[in-house]
Coordinates of C-alpha atoms in Angstrom, one line a residue:
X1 CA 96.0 177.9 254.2
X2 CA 97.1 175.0 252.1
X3 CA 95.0 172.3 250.7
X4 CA 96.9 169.6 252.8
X5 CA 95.5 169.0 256.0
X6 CA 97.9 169.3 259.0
X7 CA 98.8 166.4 261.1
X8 CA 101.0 164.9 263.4
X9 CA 103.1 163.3 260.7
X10 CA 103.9 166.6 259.7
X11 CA 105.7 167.4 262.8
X12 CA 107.3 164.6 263.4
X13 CA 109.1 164.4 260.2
X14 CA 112.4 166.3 261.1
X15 CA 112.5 163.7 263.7
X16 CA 111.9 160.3 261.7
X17 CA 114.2 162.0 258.3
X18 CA 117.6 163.1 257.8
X19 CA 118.9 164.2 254.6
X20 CA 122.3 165.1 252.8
X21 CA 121.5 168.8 253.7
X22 CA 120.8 168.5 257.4
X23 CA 124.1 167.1 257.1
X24 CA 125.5 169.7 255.4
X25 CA 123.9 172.7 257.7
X26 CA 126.0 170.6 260.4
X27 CA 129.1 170.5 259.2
X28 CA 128.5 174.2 258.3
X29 CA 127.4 175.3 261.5
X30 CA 130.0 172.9 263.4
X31 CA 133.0 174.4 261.6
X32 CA 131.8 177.9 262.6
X33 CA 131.5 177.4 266.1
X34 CA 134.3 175.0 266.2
X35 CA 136.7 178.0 264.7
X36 CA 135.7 180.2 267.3
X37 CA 136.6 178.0 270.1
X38 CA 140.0 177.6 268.2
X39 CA 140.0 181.3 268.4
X40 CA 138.6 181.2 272.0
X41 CA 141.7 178.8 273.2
X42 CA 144.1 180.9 272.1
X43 CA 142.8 183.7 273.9
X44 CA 142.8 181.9 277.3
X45 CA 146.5 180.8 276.1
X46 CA 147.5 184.3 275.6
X47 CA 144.9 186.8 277.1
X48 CA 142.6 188.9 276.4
X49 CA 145.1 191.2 274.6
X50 CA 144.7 189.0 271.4
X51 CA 141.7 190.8 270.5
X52 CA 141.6 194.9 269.6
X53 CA 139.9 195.7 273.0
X54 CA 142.2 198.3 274.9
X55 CA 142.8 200.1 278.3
X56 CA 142.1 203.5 277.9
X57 CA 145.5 203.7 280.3
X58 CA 148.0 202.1 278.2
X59 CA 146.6 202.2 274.4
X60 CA 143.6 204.1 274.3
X61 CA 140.6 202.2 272.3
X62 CA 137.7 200.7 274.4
X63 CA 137.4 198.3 277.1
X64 CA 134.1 196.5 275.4
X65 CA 133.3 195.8 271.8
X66 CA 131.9 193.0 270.0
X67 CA 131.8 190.7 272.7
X68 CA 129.4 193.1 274.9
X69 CA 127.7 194.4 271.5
X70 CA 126.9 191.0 270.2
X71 CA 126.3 189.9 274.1
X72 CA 123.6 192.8 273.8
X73 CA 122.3 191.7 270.7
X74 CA 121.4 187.8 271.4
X75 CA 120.2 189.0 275.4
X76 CA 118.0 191.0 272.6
X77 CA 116.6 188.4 270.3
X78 CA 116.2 185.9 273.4
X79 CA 114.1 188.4 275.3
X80 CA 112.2 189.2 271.8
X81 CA 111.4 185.9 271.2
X82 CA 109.6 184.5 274.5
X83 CA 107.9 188.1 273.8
X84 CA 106.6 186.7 270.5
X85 CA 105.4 183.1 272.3
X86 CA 104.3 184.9 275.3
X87 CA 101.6 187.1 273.4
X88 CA 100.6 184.3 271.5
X89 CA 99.1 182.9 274.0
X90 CA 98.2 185.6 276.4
X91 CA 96.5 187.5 273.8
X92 CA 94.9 184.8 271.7
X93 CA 96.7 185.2 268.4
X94 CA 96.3 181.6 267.2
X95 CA 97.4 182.7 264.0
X96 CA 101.2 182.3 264.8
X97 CA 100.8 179.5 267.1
X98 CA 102.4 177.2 264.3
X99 CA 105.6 179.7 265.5
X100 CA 105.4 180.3 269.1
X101 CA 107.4 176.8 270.0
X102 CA 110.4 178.4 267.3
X103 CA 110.3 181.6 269.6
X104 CA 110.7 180.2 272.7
X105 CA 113.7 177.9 271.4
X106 CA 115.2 181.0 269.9
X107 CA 114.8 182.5 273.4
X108 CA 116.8 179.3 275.2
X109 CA 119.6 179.2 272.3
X110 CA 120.3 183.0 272.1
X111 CA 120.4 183.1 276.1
X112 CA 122.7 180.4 275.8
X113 CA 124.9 182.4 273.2
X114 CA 124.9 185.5 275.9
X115 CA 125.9 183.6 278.4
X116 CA 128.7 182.4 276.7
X117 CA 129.9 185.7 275.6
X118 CA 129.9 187.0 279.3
X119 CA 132.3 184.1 280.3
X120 CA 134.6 184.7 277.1
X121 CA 134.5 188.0 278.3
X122 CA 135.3 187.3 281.2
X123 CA 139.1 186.4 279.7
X124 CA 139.3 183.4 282.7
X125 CA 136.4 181.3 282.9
X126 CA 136.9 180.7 286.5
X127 CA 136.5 184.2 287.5
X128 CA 132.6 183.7 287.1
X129 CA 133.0 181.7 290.4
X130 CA 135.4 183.5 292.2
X131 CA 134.4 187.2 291.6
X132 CA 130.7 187.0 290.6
X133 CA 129.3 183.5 292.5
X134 CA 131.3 183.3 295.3
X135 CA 130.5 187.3 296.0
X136 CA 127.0 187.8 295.0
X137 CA 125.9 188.0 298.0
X138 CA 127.9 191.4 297.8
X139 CA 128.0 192.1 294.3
X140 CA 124.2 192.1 293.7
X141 CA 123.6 194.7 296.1
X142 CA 126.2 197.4 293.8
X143 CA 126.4 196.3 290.6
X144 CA 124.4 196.0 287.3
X145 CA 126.6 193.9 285.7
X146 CA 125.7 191.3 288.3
X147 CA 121.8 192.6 288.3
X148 CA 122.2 191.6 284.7
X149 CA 123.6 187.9 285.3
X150 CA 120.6 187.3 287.5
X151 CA 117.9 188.4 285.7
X152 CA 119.3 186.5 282.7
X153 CA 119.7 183.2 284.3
X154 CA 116.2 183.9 286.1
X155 CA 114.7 184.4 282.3
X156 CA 116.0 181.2 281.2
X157 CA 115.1 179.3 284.3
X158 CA 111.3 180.7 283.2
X159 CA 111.7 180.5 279.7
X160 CA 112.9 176.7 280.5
X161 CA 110.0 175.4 283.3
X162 CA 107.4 177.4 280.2
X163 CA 108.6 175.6 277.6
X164 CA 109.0 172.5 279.1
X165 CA 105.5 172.1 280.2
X166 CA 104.3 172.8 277.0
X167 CA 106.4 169.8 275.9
X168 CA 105.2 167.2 278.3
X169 CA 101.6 167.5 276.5
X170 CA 103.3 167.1 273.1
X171 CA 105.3 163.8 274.4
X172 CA 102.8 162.0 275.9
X173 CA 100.5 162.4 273.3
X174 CA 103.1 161.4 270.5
X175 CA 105.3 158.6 272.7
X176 CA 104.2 155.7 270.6
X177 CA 105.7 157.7 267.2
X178 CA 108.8 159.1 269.0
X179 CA 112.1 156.9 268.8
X180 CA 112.8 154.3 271.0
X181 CA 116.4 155.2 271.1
X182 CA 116.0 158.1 272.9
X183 CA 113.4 157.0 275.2
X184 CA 115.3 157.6 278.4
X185 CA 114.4 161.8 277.6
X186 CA 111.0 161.2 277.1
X187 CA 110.5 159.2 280.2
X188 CA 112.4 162.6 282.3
X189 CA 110.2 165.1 280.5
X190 CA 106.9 163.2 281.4
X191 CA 107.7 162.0 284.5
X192 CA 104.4 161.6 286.8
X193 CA 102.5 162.9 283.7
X194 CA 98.1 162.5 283.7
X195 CA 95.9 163.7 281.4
X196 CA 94.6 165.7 285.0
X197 CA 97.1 168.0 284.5
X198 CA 96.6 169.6 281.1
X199 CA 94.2 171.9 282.5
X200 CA 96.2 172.9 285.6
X201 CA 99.5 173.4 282.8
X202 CA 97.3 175.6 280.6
X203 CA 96.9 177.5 283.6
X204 CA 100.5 177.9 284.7
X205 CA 101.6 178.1 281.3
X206 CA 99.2 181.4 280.8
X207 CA 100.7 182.8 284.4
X208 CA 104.0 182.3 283.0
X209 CA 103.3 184.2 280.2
X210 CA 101.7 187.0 281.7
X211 CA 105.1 187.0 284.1
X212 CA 106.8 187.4 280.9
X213 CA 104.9 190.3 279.5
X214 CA 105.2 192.5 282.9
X215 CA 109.0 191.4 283.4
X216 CA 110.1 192.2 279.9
X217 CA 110.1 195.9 279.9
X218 CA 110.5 196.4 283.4
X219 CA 113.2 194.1 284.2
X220 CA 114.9 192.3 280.8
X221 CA 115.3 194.5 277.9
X222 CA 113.4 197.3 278.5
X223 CA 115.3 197.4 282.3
X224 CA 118.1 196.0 283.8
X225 CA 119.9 195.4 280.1
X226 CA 119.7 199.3 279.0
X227 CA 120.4 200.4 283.1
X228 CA 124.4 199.1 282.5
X229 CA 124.2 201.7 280.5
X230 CA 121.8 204.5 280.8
X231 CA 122.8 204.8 284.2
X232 CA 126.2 206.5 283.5
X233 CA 126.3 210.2 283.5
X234 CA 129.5 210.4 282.1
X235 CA 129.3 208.6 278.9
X236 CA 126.9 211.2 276.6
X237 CA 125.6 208.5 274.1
X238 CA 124.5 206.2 276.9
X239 CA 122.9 207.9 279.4
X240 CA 119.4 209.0 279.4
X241 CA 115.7 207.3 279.4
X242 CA 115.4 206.5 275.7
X243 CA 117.4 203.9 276.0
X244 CA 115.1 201.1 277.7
X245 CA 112.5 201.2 274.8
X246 CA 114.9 201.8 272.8
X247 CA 117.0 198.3 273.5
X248 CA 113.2 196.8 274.0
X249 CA 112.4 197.8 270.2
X250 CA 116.2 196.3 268.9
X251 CA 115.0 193.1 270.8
X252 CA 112.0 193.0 269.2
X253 CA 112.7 193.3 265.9
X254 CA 115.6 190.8 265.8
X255 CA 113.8 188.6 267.0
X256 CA 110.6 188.4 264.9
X257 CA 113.8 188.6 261.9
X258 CA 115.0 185.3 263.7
X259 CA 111.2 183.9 263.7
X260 CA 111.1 184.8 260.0
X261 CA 114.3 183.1 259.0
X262 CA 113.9 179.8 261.1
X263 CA 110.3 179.8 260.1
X264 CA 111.6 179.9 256.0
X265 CA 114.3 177.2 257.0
X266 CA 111.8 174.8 258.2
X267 CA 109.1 175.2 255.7
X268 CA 111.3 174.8 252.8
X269 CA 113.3 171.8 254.7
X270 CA 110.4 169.7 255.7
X271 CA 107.4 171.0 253.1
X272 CA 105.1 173.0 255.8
X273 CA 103.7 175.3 253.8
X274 CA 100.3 174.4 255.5
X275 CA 101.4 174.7 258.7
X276 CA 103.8 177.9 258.5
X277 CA 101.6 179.4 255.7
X278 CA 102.0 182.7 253.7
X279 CA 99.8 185.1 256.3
X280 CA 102.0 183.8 258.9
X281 CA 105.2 185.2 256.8
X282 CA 103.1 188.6 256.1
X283 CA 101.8 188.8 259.5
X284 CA 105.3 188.8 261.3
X285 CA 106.7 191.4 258.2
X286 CA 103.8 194.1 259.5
X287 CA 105.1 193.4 263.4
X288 CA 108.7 193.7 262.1
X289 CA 107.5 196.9 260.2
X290 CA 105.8 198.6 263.4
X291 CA 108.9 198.1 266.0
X292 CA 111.2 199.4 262.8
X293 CA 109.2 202.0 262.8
X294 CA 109.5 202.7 266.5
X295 CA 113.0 201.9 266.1
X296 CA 113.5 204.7 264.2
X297 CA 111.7 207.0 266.2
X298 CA 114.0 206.7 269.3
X299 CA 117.0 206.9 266.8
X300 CA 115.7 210.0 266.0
X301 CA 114.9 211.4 269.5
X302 CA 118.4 210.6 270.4
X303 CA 119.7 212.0 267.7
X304 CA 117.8 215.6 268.0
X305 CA 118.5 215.9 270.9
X306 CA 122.3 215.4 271.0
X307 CA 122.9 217.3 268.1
X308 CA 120.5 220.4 269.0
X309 CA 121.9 222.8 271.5
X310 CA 123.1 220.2 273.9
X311 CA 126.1 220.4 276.1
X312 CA 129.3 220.0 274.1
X313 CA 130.1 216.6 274.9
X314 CA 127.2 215.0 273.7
X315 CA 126.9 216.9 270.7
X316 CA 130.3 215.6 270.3
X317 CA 129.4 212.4 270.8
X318 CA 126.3 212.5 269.0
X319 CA 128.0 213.9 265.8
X320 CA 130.7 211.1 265.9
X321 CA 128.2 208.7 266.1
X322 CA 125.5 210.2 263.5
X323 CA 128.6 210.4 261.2
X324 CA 130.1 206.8 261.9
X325 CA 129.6 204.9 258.2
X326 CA 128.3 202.1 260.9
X327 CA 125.6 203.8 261.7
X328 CA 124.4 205.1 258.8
X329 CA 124.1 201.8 257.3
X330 CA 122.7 200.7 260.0
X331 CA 119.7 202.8 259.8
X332 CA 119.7 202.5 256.3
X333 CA 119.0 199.0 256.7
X334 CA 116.0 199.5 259.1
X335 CA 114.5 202.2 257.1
X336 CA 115.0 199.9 253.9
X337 CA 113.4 197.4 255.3
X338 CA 110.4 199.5 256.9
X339 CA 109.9 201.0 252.9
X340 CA 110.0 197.3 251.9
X341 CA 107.1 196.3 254.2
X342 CA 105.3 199.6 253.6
X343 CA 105.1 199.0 250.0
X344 CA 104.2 195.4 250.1
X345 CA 101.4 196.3 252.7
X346 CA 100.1 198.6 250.0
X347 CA 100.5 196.4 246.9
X348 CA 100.7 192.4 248.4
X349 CA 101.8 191.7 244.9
X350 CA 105.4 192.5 246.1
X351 CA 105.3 190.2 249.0
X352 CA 107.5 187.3 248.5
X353 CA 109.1 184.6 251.5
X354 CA 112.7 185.2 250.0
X355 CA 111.8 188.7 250.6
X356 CA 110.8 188.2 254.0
X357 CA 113.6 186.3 254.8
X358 CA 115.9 189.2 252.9
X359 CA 113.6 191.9 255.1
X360 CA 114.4 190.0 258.2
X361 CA 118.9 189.2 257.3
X362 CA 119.1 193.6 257.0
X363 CA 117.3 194.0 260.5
X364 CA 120.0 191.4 262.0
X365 CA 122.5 192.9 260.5
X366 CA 121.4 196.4 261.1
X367 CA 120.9 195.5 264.9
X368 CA 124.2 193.6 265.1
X369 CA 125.8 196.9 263.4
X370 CA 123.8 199.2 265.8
X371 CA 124.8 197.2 269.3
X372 CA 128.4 197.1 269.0
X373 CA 129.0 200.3 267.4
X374 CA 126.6 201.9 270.7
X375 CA 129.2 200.1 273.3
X376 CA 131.9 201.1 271.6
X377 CA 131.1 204.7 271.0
X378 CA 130.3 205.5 273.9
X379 CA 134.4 204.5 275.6
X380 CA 135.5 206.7 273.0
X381 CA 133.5 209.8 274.0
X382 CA 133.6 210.3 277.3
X383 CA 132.8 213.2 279.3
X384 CA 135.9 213.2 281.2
X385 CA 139.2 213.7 279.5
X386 CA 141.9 212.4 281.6
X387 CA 143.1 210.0 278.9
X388 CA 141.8 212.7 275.7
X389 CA 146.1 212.8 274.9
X390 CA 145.9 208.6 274.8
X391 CA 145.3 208.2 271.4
X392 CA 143.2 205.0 270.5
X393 CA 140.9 203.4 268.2
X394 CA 138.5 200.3 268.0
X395 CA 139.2 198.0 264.9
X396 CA 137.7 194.3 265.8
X397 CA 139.8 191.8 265.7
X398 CA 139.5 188.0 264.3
X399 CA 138.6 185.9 267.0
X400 CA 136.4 188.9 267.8
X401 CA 134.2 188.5 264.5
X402 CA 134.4 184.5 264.6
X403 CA 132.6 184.7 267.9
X404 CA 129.4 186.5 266.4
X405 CA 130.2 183.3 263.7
X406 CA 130.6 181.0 266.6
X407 CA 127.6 181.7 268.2
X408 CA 125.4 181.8 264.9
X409 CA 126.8 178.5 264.4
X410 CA 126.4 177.4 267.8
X411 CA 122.4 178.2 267.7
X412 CA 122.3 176.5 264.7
X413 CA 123.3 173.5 265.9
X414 CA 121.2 173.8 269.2
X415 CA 118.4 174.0 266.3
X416 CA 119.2 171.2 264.2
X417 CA 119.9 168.8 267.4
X418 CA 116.7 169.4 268.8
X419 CA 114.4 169.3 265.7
X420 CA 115.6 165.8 266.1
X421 CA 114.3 165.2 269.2
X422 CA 111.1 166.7 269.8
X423 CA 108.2 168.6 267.6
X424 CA 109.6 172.4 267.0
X425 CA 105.7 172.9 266.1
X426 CA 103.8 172.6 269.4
X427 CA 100.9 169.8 269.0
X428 CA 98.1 172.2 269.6
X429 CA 98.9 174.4 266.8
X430 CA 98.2 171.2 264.6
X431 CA 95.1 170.6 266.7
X432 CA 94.1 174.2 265.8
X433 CA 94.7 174.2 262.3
X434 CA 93.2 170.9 261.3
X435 CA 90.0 172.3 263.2
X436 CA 90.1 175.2 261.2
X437 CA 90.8 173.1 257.8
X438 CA 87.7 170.6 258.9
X439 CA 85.7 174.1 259.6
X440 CA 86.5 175.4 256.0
X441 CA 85.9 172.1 253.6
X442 CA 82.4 171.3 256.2
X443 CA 81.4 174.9 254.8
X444 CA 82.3 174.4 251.3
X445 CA 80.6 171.5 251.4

């Protein structure tokens, strides 16, 4: 723990200060997102054939690619990260309560980025309400893609009420340090607000949570997400059980990577080194460690047993993908990193932040890698061969990669507009550590 003690100052400042580089992380983050909806509005000009995704009927090539990959991916990270905030609280690790607030936005911006990804998609917007809203009294009964829009809009709708009664506490509290100018939100997040509710919140807050916990791998990533796919005899790659904890494992460890980089921005931006301190840094590296290493493990189950004796289509499709340069440095990435946090467990001389923050960039990138490549795979080795004379390949095209830029950007700037508006560091977390810092100098003392 630092030698500063933690207050409500501390907190606040991202509200009350704006520097040159705040500034220039918006531009930055503007001009990516803004470059993708360029992208976007040519698309909906043109179609959706200005991007390398195919009919297997008239090109070959695959039907889904990076926007269903990197949909995957943030639906991953999102789910990951009310995980994180989640367990925090249900199982009293106070130690990364500084954090838990940084999850759960994570969880709100990367639904967000999903969600936009399945109306891009989509290739016209106003399908979503003709052909999934205005049936869905029909649709939900037949099809995962539509189990998947509902449990993602339910999550967020939780993920939402949890975080905002968490807020109301933090508000009322801090009102008469908060801006004037934007007043008018505080008043709507603590309307009808007493000091008799705390109690009653920390109860529904802890329900929530527990919701959270149960739904996660039944329903969210370790359910409905992987059933789109697992469900499908005739594409070898997908089906099967692995994949539920398998997608639940990718979802965890992008997230805590997500934790660890926002974590590093705001330390180093607003000097919190007493609030997001060291152990919290080597803490999250040993999580990200264990669900690597579990990561790996279902790689591997899924990889024996396509390539030993199985049928000939999925050892065709698993030796295509065990081959794919993608892949392997995908995994490579992982097991890098899992060496990394190994030997730094071992010798905590080699622990450094910029190596966390390195540790948690190869997991993102390894996971972004490992979704797309697993959607499109699995188009181009089917089990049936009615299209096997169709030749046709996957190569993404530009407005596909600016929309994994787009989205990065657009989370960004969710990020740096609300660390202007409300504490990113829950109050309590403060209220913790100060306790604890009082605890430690009344003992040396």
């Amino acid at each position: 723990m630092g030698t500063k003690t933690p207050s409500e100052a501390d907190i606040l400042r991202p509200i009350g200060s704006t520097s040159t580089t705040y500034f220039v992380m918006v531009a930055i983050a503007g001009l990516a997102f803004v470059a993708f909806l360029v992208g976007w509005a040519y698309q909906l000009q043109e179609g959706l054939v200005v991007t390398a995704l195919g009919d297997w009927g008239s090109g070959g090539g695959a039907t889904w690619g990076i926007y269903i990959g990197a949909f995957i991916w943030w639906v991953g990270i999102a789910h990951g990260g009310i995980i994180l905030s989640a367990a925090v609280r249900l199982l009293g690790m106070d130690r990364y309560m500084p954090v838990a607030r940084l999850a759960e936005l994570l969880t709100i911006s990367g639904l967000s980025a999903a969600g936009f990804y399945i109306i891009v998609h989509l290739g016209r917007p106003d399908r979503m309400v003709t052909s999934v809203i205005g049936h869905y009294h029909i649709t939900v009964h037949g099809s995962p893609l539509v189990w998947d829009v509902t449990v993602i809009t339910a999550y967020f709708v939780l993920t939402a009420t949890y975080l905002g009664l968490t807020l109301r506490y933090d508000v009322a509290r801090l009102r008469d340090q908060l801006p004037d100018r934007l007043d008018p939100i505080y008043r709507v997040m603590t309307i009808g607000y007493t000091k008799k509710e705390d109690a009653i919140i920390e109860r529904m807050v802890w329900w929530i949570a527990l919701a959270i916990i149960i739904m996660a791998p039944l329903l969210l990533h370790g359910g409905v997400i992987p059933w789109l796919f697992a469900v499908l005899p005739n594409y070898p790659t997908w089906f099967g059980g692995v994949q539920g904890p398998q997608f639940l494992t990718i979802a965890l460890t992008s997230a805590i990577s997500g934790v660890i980089l926002l974590s590093f921005a705001f330390r180093r931006a607003y000097d919190w080194d007493h609030i997001i301190t060291d152990d919290i840094f080597r803490g999250l590296l040993l999580w990200l460690g264990f669900f690597c290493l579990l990561f790996l493990w279902l790689q591997l189950q899924q990889n024996i047993t396509g390539l030993f004796k199985a049928p000939i289509d999925l050892t065709i499709a698993a030796l295509a993908r065990a081959t794919n340069p993608i892949y392997l440095t995908s995994m490579s990435l992982v097991f890098l990193t899992l060496s990394y946090i190994f030997a730094q467990s071992i010798r905590p001389a080699l622990f450094t932040k910029r190596r966390a923050v390195v540790a948690g960039l190869a997991v993102l990138t390894a996971t972004i890698l490992e979704k797309v490549l697993f959607v499109v795979e699995g188009f181009l080795h089917p089990t049936f061969d009615i299209y096997e004379a169709v030749p046709g390949v996957y190569v993404p095209g530009l407005i596909e990669v600016l929309s994994i830029l787009g989205t990065i950007g657009m989370v960004c700037l969710f990020f740096l507009t609300v660390a202007k508006i409300f504490p990113v560091v829950e109050l309590h977390a403060i209220e913790h550590l100060r306790d604890g810092h009082e605890s430690v100098n009344d003992h040396h003392e």
